[in-house]
Every structure is written in structure tokens, then in C-alpha cells.
Coordinates of C-alpha atoms in Angstrom, one line a residue:
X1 CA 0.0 0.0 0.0
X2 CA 1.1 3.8 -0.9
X3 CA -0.5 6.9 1.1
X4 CA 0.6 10.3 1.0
X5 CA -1.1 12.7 3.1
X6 CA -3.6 10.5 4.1
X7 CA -4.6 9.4 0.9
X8 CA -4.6 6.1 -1.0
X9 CA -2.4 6.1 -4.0
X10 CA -1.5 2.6 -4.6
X11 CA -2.9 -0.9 -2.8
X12 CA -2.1 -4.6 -3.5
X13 CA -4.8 -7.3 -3.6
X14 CA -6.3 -7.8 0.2
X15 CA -5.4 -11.5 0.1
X16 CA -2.9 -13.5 -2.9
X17 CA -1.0 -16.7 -2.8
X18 CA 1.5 -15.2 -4.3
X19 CA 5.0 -14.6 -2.5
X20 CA 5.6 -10.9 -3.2
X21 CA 3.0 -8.5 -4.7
X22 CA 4.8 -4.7 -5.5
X23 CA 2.4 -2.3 -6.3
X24 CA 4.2 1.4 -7.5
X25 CA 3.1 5.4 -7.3
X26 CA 4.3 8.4 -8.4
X27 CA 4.2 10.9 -5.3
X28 CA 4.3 13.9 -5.5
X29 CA 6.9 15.3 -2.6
X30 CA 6.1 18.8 -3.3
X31 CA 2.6 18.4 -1.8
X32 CA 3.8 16.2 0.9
X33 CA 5.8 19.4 1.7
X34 CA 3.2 21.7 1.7
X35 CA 1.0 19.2 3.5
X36 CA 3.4 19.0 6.4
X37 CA 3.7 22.5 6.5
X38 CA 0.6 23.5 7.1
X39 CA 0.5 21.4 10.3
X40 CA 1.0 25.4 12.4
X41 CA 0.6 23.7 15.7
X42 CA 4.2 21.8 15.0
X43 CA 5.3 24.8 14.2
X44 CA 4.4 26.7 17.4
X45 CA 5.8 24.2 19.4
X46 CA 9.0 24.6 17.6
X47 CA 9.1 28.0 18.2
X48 CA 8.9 27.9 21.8
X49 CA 11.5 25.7 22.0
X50 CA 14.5 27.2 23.5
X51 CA 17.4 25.2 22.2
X52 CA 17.9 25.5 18.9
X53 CA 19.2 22.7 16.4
X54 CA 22.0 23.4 13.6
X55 CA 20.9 23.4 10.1
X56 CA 23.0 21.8 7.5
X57 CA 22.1 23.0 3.7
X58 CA 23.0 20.4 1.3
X59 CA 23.2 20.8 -2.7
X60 CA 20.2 18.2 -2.9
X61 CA 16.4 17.9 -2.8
X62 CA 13.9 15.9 -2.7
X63 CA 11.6 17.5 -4.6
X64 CA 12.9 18.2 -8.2
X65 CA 13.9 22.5 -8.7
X66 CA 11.9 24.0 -11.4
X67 CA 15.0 23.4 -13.6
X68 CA 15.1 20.3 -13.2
X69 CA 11.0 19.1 -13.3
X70 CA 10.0 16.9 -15.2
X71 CA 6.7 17.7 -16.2
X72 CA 6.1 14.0 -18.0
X73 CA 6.0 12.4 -14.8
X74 CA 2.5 12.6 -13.5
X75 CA 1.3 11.9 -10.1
X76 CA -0.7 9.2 -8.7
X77 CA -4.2 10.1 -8.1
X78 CA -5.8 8.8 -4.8
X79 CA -7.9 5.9 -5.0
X80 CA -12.0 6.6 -4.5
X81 CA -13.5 4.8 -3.8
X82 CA -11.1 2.2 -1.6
X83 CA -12.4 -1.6 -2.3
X84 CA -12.4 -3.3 0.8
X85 CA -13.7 -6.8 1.3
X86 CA -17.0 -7.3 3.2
X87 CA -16.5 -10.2 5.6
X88 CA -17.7 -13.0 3.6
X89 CA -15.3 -12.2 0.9
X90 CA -12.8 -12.8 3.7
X91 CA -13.7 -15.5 4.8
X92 CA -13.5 -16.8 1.0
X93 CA -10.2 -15.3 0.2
X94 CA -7.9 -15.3 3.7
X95 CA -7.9 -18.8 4.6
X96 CA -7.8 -20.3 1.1
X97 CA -4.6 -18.9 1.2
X98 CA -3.6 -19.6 4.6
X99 CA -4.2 -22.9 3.7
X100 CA -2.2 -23.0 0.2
X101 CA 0.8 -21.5 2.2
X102 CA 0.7 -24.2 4.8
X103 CA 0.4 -26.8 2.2
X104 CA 3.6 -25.6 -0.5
X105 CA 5.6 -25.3 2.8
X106 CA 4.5 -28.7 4.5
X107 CA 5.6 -30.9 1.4
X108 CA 2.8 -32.8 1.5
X109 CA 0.0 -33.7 -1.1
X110 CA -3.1 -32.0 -0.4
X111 CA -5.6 -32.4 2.1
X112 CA -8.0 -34.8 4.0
X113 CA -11.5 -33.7 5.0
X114 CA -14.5 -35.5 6.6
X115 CA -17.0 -34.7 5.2
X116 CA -20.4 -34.6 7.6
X117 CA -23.1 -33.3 5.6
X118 CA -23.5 -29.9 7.5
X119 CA -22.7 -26.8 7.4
X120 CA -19.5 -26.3 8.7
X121 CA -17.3 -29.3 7.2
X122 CA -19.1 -27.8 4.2
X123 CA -17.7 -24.6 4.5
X124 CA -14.1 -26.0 4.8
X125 CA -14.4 -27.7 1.6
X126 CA -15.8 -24.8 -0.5
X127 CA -12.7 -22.6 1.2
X128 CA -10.2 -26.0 -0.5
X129 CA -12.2 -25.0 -3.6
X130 CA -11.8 -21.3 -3.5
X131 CA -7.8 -22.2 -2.5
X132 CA -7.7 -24.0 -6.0
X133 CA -9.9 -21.4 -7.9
X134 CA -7.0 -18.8 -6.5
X135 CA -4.4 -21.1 -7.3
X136 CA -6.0 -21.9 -11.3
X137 CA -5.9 -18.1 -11.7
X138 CA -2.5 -17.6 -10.6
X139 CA -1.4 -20.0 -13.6
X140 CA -3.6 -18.4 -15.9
X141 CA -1.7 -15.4 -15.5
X142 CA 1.9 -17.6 -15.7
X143 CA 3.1 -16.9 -12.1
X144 CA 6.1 -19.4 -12.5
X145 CA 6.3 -20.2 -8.7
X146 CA 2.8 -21.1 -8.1
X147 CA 3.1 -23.3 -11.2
X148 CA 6.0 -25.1 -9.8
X149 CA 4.3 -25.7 -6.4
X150 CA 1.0 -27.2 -8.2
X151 CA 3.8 -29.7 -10.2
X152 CA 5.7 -30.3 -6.8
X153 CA 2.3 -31.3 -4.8
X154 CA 0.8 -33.1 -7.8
X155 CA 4.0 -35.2 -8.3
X156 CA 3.6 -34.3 -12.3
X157 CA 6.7 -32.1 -13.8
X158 CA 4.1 -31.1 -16.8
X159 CA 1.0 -30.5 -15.1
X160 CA -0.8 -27.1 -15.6
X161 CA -4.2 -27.0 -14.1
X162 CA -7.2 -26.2 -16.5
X163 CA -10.4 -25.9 -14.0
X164 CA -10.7 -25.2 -10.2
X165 CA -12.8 -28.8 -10.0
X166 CA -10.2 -30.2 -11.8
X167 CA -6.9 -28.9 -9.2
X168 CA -9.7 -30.0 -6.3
X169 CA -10.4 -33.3 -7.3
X170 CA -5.9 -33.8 -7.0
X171 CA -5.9 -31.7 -3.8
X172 CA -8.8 -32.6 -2.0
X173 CA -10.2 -35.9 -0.3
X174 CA -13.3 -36.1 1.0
X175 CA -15.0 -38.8 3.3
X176 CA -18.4 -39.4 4.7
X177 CA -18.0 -41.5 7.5
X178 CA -21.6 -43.0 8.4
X179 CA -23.0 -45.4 10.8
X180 CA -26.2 -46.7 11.5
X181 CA -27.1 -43.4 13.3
X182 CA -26.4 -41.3 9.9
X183 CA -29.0 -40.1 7.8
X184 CA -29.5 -40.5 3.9
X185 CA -30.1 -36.6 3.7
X186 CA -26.1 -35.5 5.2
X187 CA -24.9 -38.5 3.1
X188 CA -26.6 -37.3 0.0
X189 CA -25.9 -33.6 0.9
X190 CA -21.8 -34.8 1.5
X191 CA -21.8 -36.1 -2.0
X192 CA -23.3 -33.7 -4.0
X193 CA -21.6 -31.2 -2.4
X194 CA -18.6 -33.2 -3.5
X195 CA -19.2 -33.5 -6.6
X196 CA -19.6 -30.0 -7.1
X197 CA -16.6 -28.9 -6.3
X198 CA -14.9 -31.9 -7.9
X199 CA -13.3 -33.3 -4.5
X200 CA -11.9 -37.0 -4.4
X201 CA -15.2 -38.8 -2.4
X202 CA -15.0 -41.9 -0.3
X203 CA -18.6 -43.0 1.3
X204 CA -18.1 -45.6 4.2
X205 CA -19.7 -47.3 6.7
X206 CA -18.0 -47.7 10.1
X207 CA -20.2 -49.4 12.1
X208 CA -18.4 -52.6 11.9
X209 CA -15.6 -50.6 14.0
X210 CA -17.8 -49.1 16.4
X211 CA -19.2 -53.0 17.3
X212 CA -15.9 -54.1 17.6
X213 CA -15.1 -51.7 20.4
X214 CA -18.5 -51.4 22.1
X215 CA -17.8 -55.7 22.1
X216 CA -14.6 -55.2 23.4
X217 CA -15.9 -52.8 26.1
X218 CA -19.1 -55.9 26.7
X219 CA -15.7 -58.2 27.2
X220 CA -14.1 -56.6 29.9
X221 CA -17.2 -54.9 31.7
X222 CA -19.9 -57.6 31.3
X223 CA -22.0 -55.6 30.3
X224 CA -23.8 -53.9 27.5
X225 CA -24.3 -50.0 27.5
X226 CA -27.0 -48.5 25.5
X227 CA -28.0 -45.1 24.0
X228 CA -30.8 -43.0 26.2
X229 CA -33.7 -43.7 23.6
X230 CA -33.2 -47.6 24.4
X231 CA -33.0 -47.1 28.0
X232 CA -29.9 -45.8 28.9
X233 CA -28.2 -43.6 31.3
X234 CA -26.6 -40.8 30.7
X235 CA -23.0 -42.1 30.9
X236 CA -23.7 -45.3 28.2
X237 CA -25.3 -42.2 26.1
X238 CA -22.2 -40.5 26.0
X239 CA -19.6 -43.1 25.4
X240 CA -21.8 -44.9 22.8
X241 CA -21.6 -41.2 21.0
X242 CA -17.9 -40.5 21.9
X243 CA -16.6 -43.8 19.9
X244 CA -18.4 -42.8 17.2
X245 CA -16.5 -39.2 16.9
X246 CA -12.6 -40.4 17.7
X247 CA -13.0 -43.1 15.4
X248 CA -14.1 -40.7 13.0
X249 CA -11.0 -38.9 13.8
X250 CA -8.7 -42.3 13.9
X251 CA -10.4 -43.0 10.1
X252 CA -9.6 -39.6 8.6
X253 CA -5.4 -39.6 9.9
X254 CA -5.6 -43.8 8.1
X255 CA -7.1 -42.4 5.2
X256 CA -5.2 -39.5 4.9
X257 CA -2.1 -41.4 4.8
X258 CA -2.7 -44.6 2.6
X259 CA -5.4 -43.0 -0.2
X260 CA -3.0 -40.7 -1.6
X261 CA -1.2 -44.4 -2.0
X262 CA -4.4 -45.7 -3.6
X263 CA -4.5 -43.5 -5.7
X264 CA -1.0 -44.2 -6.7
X265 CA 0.8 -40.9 -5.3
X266 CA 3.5 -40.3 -3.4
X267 CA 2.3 -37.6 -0.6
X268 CA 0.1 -38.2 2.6
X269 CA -2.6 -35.7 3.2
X270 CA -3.2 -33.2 6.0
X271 CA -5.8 -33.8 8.2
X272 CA -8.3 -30.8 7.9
X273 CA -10.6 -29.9 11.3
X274 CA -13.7 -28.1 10.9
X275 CA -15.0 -26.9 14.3
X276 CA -16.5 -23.5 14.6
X277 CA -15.6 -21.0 17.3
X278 CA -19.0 -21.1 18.9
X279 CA -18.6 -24.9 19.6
X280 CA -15.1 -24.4 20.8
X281 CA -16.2 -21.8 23.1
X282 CA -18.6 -24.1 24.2
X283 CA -16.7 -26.8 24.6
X284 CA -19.5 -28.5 22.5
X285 CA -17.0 -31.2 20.8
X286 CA -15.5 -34.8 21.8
X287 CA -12.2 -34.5 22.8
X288 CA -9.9 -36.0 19.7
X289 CA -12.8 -36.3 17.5
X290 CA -13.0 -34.6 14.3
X291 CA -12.0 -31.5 15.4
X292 CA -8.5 -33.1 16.2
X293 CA -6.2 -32.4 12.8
X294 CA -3.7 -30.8 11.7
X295 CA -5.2 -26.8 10.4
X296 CA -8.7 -25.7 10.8
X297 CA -9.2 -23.0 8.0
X298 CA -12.5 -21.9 10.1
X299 CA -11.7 -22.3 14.2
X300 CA -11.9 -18.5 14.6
X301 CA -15.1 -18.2 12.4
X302 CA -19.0 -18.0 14.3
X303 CA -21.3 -20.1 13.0
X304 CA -23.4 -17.3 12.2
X305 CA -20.8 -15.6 9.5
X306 CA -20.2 -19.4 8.2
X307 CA -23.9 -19.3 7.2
X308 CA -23.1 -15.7 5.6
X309 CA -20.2 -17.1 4.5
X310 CA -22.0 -19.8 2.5
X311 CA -25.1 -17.7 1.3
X312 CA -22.2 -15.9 -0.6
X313 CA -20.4 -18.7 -1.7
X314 CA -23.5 -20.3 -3.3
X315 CA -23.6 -17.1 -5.4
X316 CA -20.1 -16.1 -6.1
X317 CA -19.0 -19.9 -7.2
X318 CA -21.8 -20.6 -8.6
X319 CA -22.9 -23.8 -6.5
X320 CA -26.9 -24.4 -6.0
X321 CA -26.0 -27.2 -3.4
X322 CA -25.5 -24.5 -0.8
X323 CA -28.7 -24.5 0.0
X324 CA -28.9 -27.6 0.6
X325 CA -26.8 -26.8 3.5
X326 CA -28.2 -23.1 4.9
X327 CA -31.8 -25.3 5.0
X328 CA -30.1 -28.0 7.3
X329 CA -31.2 -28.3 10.8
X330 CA -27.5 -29.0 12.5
X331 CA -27.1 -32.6 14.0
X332 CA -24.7 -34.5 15.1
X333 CA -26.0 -37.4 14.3
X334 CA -24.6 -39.4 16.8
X335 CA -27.8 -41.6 18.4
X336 CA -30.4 -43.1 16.7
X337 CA -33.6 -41.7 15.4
X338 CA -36.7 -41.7 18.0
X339 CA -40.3 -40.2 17.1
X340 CA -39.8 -38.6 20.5
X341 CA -36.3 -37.0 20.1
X342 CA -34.0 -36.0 17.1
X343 CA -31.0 -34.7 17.8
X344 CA -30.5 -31.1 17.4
X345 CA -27.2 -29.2 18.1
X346 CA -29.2 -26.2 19.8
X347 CA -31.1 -28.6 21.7
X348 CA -27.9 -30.8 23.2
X349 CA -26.3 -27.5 24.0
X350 CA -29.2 -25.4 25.7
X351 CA -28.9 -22.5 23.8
X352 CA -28.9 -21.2 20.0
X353 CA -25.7 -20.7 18.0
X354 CA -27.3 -17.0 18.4
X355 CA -26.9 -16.2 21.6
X356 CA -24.2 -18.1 21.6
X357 CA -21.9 -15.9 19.7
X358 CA -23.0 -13.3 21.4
X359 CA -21.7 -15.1 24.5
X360 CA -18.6 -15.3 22.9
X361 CA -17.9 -12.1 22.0
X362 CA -18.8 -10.7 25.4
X363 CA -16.8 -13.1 27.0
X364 CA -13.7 -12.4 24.4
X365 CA -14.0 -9.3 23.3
X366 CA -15.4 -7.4 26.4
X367 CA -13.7 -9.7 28.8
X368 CA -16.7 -10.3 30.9
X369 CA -17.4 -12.3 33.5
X370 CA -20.6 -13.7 34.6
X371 CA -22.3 -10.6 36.2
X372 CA -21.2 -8.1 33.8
X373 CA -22.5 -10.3 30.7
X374 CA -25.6 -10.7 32.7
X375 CA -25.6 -6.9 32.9
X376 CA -24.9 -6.2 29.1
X377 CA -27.6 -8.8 28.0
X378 CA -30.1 -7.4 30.5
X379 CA -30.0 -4.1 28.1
X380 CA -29.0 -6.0 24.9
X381 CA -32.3 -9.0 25.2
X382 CA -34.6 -6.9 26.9
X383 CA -36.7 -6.6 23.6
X384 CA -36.9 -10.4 23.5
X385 CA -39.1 -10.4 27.0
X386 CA -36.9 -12.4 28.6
X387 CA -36.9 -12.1 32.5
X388 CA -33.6 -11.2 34.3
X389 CA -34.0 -15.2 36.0
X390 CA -34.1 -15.9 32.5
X391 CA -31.1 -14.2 31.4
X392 CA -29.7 -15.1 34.5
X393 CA -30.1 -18.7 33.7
X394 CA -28.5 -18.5 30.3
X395 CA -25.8 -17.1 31.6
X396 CA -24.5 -19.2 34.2
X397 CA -25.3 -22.3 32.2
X398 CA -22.6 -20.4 29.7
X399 CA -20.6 -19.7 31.7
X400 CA -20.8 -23.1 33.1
X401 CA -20.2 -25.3 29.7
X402 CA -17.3 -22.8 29.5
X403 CA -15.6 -23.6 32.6
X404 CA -15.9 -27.4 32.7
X405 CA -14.8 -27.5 29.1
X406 CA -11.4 -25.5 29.5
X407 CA -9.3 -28.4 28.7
X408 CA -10.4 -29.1 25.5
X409 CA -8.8 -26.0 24.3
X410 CA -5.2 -27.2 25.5
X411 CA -5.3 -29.8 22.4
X412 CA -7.1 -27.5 20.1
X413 CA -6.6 -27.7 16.0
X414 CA -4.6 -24.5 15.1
X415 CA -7.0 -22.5 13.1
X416 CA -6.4 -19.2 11.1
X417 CA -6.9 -16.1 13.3
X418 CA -9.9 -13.7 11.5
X419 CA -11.1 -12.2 14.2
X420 CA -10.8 -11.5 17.9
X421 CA -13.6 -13.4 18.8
X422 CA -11.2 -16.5 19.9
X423 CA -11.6 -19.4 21.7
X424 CA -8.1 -19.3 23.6
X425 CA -5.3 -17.3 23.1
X426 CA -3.0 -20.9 22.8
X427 CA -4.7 -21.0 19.2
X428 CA -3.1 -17.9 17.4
X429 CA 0.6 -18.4 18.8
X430 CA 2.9 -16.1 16.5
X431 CA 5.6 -18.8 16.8
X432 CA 5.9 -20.6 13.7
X433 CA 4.4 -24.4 14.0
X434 CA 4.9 -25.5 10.9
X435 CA 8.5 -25.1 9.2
X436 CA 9.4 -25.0 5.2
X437 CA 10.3 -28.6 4.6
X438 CA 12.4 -27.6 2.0
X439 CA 14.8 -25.3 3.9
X440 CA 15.9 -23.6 0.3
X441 CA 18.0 -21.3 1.9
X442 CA 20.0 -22.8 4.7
X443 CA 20.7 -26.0 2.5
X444 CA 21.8 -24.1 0.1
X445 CA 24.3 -22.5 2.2
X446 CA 25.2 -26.3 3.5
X447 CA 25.6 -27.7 -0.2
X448 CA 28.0 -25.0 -1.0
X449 CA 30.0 -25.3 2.5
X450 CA 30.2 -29.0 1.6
X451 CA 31.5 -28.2 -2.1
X452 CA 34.1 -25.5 -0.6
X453 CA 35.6 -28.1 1.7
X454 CA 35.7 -30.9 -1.1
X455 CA 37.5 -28.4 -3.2
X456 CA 39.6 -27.5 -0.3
X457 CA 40.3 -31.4 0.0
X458 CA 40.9 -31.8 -3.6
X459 CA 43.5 -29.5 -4.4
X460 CA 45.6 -30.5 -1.1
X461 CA 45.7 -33.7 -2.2
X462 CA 47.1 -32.6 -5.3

């Protein structure tokens, strides 16, 4: 970016995979001058000043004598209107190339996502597929570095992508991972979705692996748990649930290192997470589940700009099967279908993804505590007719879920920082987690250490 006297003259693109982006402007140091001139209260203070400072005249300045002008240069005219991007857009363009800067510097071959059928492993696979639309374009317009990454991660010397579907379906893996709890309506809406944007799709059934440990567990206990709509207690409700979502987790790292083999390539995949910062605040996650991997593209992202996010998406790229997804009640899907009870994320947690955002960003943002949320939402809900025992209630059963579920951010996927509406500070640590593989420079400087001493060696043997 350029500015002179608080104007715009010259900006870059917001967000770009590439590696350096110059952007030039003629300015005009006459005006900057003039501009700083005019500031009279610097100069009163100056004059008041008592010690006084040497001047030394040099035969040079800055701004060309009218001997020397050039009058072809012409000045850069500030930009009006400035384009910014409106949050969606951001949400489209920052971590797509978060994510393709993690994955040229990681050496490995693309990524590995479960896929659940709502809305939020959705969203992390159209941001994959707005990563490879960035990625086509920089090709397009012959950016010789992002060319040789695409050959580097594809394993093909000659390869030059031609569609965004096309770079997704070599960079992107997809899984549903159902069981007997899962419905046709997320598996349908996983694989059209896939489809779409032209991701590699596995459909599986795991419930041979969950009745292998729930046997196991009948082995050593004696005993057979059961889910709450068969009779169970709480306790047997939750572990049935909880094998279903780490196995889930122990099923994507598997796939994500032998499908790339499969498929006859080289390069495991990295493990993408795709919890939303509501949950996480929560604590409204198993522990090693899904969210466990190795980036989460939208951890600092509310559920509510995720559905923004995807009403955009579904226009921008062009992709009808978004709606699929913004009409979705969310579910985990994790117990089995009763005419007397559905599962219903809002319902499990006590509170909407609403309200619960707006817990977060008064307990993030505003750094309150119990009372002075219950203060701030006593002015902010007080058109909703809620009762302060009401409010009250809401809050400390917050604030509760919060405390309990502390832990579960000490293990927490690293996820790319948009806002500061943030889980835990432990997620956005500015020390580097993930180092260039390939070390370009510093091997460099040891291959040509190496050669020097050989040489060295070579001519005192002679």
C-alpha cells in the first residue's frame, strides 16, 4: 500500500497466494511538503522551543527545482473509492490462502476432510475450492512459482491445471463417514456437495468398527451399554456417541495417509478440522474427535458468518447445493432416530448458535465475567421479553459449559486467526508451527559449504 497525506495512492490485492505483490506510485513530494507545512501547531511548538538545532544546507532535494521538473512524470491520483472486502469475501479469500501456504511449505499432497453433511465441514471444503480457484488463476496469468508448487504437490513435472474442479479433485479428499445413526439426507448432501466442487469422495460405513469396540468394552465390563432412547443412562449415552466421533478422527489420519497411496501418489494428506468457534467456546465437541487435525481453516469463524459465509459462496461460485446446506437443521447425528427425540445441536447445548456468539464475543472481546455479561444482556435482550431469571439462567449455564470444558482448548486444531472473537489465546501463537520442509535457503548455504571443503580437500591432495 502507498498513502501520502492520508490518501490512498496505490494498494495490492487484500489477500494473494503469491509470494511478493509490488504495487508502485508516483508521489508527489512537493505536496507532501506543503502538507506537512501546514501542520501550524508543530510549528508553534517549535518555536517555543529554547534550544535550537544546527541546520545543514545540502546541494540536494527531494523534490525536483523547477529546472530540473519533469513535467512527463505525472502523479498518482488517490484511490475513491477504496475496495475493501465485506466479511464473507474474507472469509472466502484469507484462509484459502492460509491454507495454500501451509500446504507448499509442508511438502505434502493435499488435504484430507470429513466430510459430515452440515454446514461447517461444508464450508471447509468450499474454502479448499476457493484455495484451487486462487491457485488456477495464478497459472492463468503464468506466475512461475505457483506453477511449480501445483507440479511439486501433484507429483507431475508437466502439469498445468485447467479448471478449479479439476486442481480439487488432485488436492482434496473427501469422506463421509456414516453409521447406522447417519442419515440418507447429510450422506446425499456430503456427496453432491462433493461432486460439485470436484473433491476426491470416499462413502463408508463404520459401524463394523464401532461394534468391535462397544464388544470389546461388553468383554471386559460384562455388560452392555445403551444409548438413552433404548433405555440408557446418561454415561452409556455418551460413550456410545464419543466412539463414534474419535473413530471418526482415527479414520480420517488412516485415510489420509494410505489414499494418496491408492490412488497411486507419493504424498500423505493433512488432516483438515472443521469446528467453529461457537462450539469451541462451548466446549460442545468430543475431545480427539474430528475436530482433532492438523489446520482448521475456520476455528476462529462463528457459525453465524459461516452461514453468511455460504449464502455468498452459493452465489459467487456458482454452487446451487449450498442450500442444501443453509436449510439443514445442524445434527450430530450421533444416536439413533426416536419419534420422540432428534438430535438437534441447539437442543444438546441449551442454547442457540445466536446467543451463543453473542456469548462469545462478550466473554472475548469485552472480557466479561458472569455478572457483567448478565448486565450487558439485561440491556441488549430486553426486547426479546426475557426475564432477568431468565437471562440469568442463560448465563451461568454459559458460563458453566465454558468452565468445565477449559481443557479441551489445551489440544485445540490451530486454526487461522480472522477475528478477535477466539476461543483461547494458545490457538493464534505467533511462533511458527509449521517449518518450510524444503529449507531452500539454509541447504543451500550447506551444499556449498560441503563443495568449498571438497574443493579445499581436492586441491591439497594434489
Amino acid at each position: 500500500m502507498v498513502l501520502a497525506n492520508g490518501s490512498i495512492l496505490a494498494m495490492s490485492e487484500q489477500f494473494a497466494i503469491g509470494e511478493v505483490d509490488v504495487v508502485i506510485a508516483t508521489v508527489d513530494l512537493s505536496a507532501v511538503r506543503s502538507f506537512r507545512a501546514a501542520n501550524a501547531s508543530r510549528s508553534m511548538q517549535a518555536a517555543r522551543l529554547d534550544v535550537r538545532y544546527p541546520r545543514v544546507r545540502l546541494a540536494f532535494s527531494l523534490s525536483a527545482e523547477r529546472s530540473e521538473f519533469d513535467y512527463s512524470a505525472v502523479p498518482s491520483m488517490p484511490i475513491d473509492p477504496v475496495r475493501l472486502h465485506e466479511p464473507a469475501e474474507e472469509i472466502n479469500l484469507g484462509p484459502a490462502c492460509w491454507l495454500w501456504d501451509y500446504l507448499r511449505r509442508s511438502n505434502q499432497g493435499g488435504f484430507f476432510l470429513p466430510l459430515s453433511g452440515g454446514i461447517d465441514s461444508c464450508a471447509t471444503a468450499v474454502i479448499v475450492h476457493s484455495m484451487c480457484r486462487l491457485v488456477v488463476s495464478a497459472c492463468q496469468r503464468g506466475d512461475a512459482q505457483t506453477v511449480a508448487d501445483v507440479r511439486r504437490i501433484v507429483g507431475d513435472d508437466s502439469y498445468m491445471p485447467q479448471s478449479a474442479q479439476e486442481l480439487t479433485g488432485h488436492l482434496l479428499c473427501t469422506s463421509y463417514m456414516g453409521t447406522q445413526n447417519s442419515t440418507e439426507e447429510t450422506q446425499g448432501r456430503a456427496r453432491r456437495l462433493a461432486s460439485a466442487i470436484g473433491s476426491y469422495h470416499v462413502d463408508l460405513r463404520m459401524d463394523t468398527v464401532v461394534g468391535a469396540i462397544v464388544a470389546l468394552f461388553v468383554l471386559i465390563a460384562g455388560k452392555q451399554p445403551q444409548y438413552t432412547v433404548h433405555g440408557g443412562s446418561h454415561a452409556e449415552n455418551l460413550g456410545l456417541q464419543n466412539i463414534q466421533a474419535r473413530l471418526r478422527m482415527l479414520l480420517a489420519y488412516l485415510l489420509a495417509a494410505l489414499l494418496p497411496w491408492a490412488r497411486g501418489k507419493q504424498r500423505s494428506l493433512l488432516v483438515l478440522g472443521s469446528a467453529n468457534v461457537d462450539e469451541s467456546l462451548r466446549g460442545y465437541f468430543t475431545k480427539y474427535d474430528c475436530s482433532s487435525a492438523d489446520l482448521n481453516p475456520i476455528g476462529s469463524i462463528s457459525k453465524a458468518d459461516l452461514r453468511k459465509y455460504i449464502t455468498y459462496a452459493r452465489v459467487h461460485m456458482e454452487l446451487p447445493v449450498l442450500d442444501d446446506f443453509l436449510a439443514a437443521v445442524p445434527s450430530a447425528e450421533l444416536v439413533p432416530y426416536s419419534v420422540d427425540y432428534t438430535q438437534s445441536d441447539e437442543e444438546e447445548m441449551g442454547m442457540t448458535y445466536a446467543e451463543l456468539s453473542e456469548y462469545g464475543r462478550l466473554r472475548k472481546i469485552s472480557r466479561c465475567g458472569p455478572y457483567s455479561m448478565f448486565v450487558h444482556l439485561l440491556h441488549l435482550w430486553k426486547e426479546k421479553g426475557l426475564t432477568a431469571e431468565q437471562i440469568a439462567a442463560k448465563v451461568k449455564r454459559f458460563f458453566f459449559y465454558y468452565s468445565i470444558n477449559r481443557h479441551k482448548m489445551t489440544t485445540i486444531t490451530p486454526a487461522y486467526h480472522a477475528d478477535t472473537y477466539s476461543p483461547d489465546d494458545n490457538r493464534f501463537d505467533l511462533r511458527p508451527f509449521l517449518y518450510d520442509s524444503q529449507w531452500t535457503w539454509q541447504f543451500r548455504c550447506i551444499d556449498e559449504a560441503v563443495a568449498k571443503i571438497e574443493d579445499r580437500n581436492l586441491k591439497g591432495i594434489e
